[in-house]
Every structure is written in C-alpha cells, then in structure tokens.
Amino acid sequence: MTDAEQIRRVRAELAELEEPAESPDGLVAVTVGAQGQLRSLWLDPRVYRNQDAAALAEDIVEAVREAAESAGARALAIAEPVLAPGDTDPFLGPAFAALDRFTRQEA
C-alpha cells in the first residue's frame, strides 16, 4: 500500500469514527466524531422531571468530554501507522509526514 493510499484509508476511518458515552444515570447519551465533535445527543424524557438545567448541562458536557477523550485515543490508534515517530496528532500528523516524504523525494 502506498503512503497516499494509507493516508486515504486513515482519513476514511477517522471520518467514520464515532464514540458513544452516557451519563451515569443513563438519562443523557451522546456520540462524538474523531475530533470530539458532537454528532448526536439523546435525552431520556425523564430528564424533564427534574427542572435542574445546570445539572442537565453538566451531564451533557461530561458525557461529551468522556466520549471525546475516548474518540481521541481511538483516532490516535487508527492514525498511528501514518504518523511520524513521536507524533501524537492524528489529524495533521499524516499530512506533515507525507509532505516531509514528498520534500525529501523532490530534493
């Protein structure tokens, strides 16, 4: 597999990556993408029984944070084959590594 093919494969996997999380009480469920972007939010109808908006917001933020951390770890594992040694950025690392290889080939 060429470097370009490997980078395309990694990009495709990262684009499809979704990581779920939920609040401890199960009333809030979220799904985020590889970069932690919120893709879905589900609220159990029972959340409306408690009128504490601040607590609900805290549960949502915590679930998104948990999912984003997990998604970041999964994204790094997916991108690891195309990252430069010591690089921990699965989003820009492959691009920088490919540019470095291209620059060396042109020199």
XYZ file of C-alpha atoms in Angstrom:
107
model
C 0.000 0.000 0.000
C 1.413 3.397 -0.951
C 1.690 6.221 1.555
C -1.111 8.079 -0.213
C -3.377 5.024 -0.071
C -2.604 4.508 3.590
C -3.354 8.159 4.356
C -6.654 7.925 2.440
C -7.572 4.797 4.410
C -6.786 6.512 7.711
C -8.780 9.603 6.710
C -11.764 7.418 5.782
C -11.597 5.550 9.093
C -11.330 8.804 11.031
C -14.303 10.254 9.140
C -16.402 7.239 10.145
C -15.218 7.051 13.757
C -17.979 7.531 16.306
C -17.637 7.187 20.054
C -20.646 6.997 22.386
C -20.907 7.891 26.070
C -23.702 8.379 28.541
C -24.304 9.993 31.893
C -24.021 7.791 34.984
C -27.813 7.739 35.343
C -28.302 6.844 31.669
C -30.539 9.843 31.015
C -28.090 11.507 28.605
C -26.382 9.765 25.696
C -24.031 11.353 23.184
C -21.975 10.330 20.203
C -18.926 12.268 19.031
C -16.680 12.045 15.995
C -12.921 11.626 15.806
C -12.222 15.255 16.686
C -14.722 15.298 19.531
C -17.452 16.997 17.507
C -20.941 16.224 18.785
C -22.786 14.038 16.276
C -25.813 13.065 18.320
C -27.455 13.892 21.614
C -30.219 11.834 23.187
C -32.147 12.849 26.276
C -34.367 10.410 28.104
C -37.793 12.034 28.619
C -37.297 11.578 32.366
C -34.763 14.463 32.355
C -37.722 16.850 32.264
C -38.960 15.617 35.652
C -36.042 17.369 37.313
C -36.036 21.054 36.443
C -32.318 21.477 37.251
C -30.996 22.823 33.952
C -27.485 23.284 35.338
C -27.256 19.613 36.331
C -28.528 18.532 32.916
C -25.985 20.768 31.188
C -23.222 19.339 33.385
C -24.265 15.776 32.488
C -24.215 16.637 28.778
C -20.803 18.306 28.964
C -19.336 15.429 30.969
C -20.681 12.810 28.542
C -19.271 14.737 25.565
C -15.891 15.118 27.313
C -15.753 11.400 28.102
C -16.668 10.441 24.540
C -14.194 12.954 23.085
C -11.316 11.591 25.179
C -12.111 8.062 24.083
C -12.528 9.137 20.453
C -9.151 10.877 20.573
C -7.458 7.720 21.820
C -9.141 5.636 19.117
C -8.222 8.218 16.458
C -4.583 8.112 17.528
C -4.579 4.303 17.311
C -6.103 4.440 13.816
C -3.649 7.081 12.599
C -0.544 5.642 14.255
C 0.674 3.777 11.127
C 0.991 7.045 9.191
C 2.251 9.300 11.971
C 5.878 10.303 12.172
C 7.729 8.788 15.159
C 6.756 10.659 18.307
C 3.873 12.480 16.631
C 0.628 12.441 18.586
C -1.593 14.440 16.219
C -3.739 12.073 14.138
C -5.222 14.942 12.148
C -2.209 16.919 10.962
C 0.496 14.325 11.584
C -0.209 12.279 8.437
C -0.233 15.386 6.286
C 3.059 16.634 7.717
C 4.678 13.213 7.342
C 3.535 12.954 3.716
C 4.847 16.452 2.993
C 8.189 15.564 4.576
C 8.483 12.437 2.410
C 7.497 14.370 -0.710
C 10.021 17.104 0.065
C 12.801 14.538 0.536
C 11.905 12.854 -2.782
C 11.993 16.182 -4.632
C 15.370 17.211 -3.176
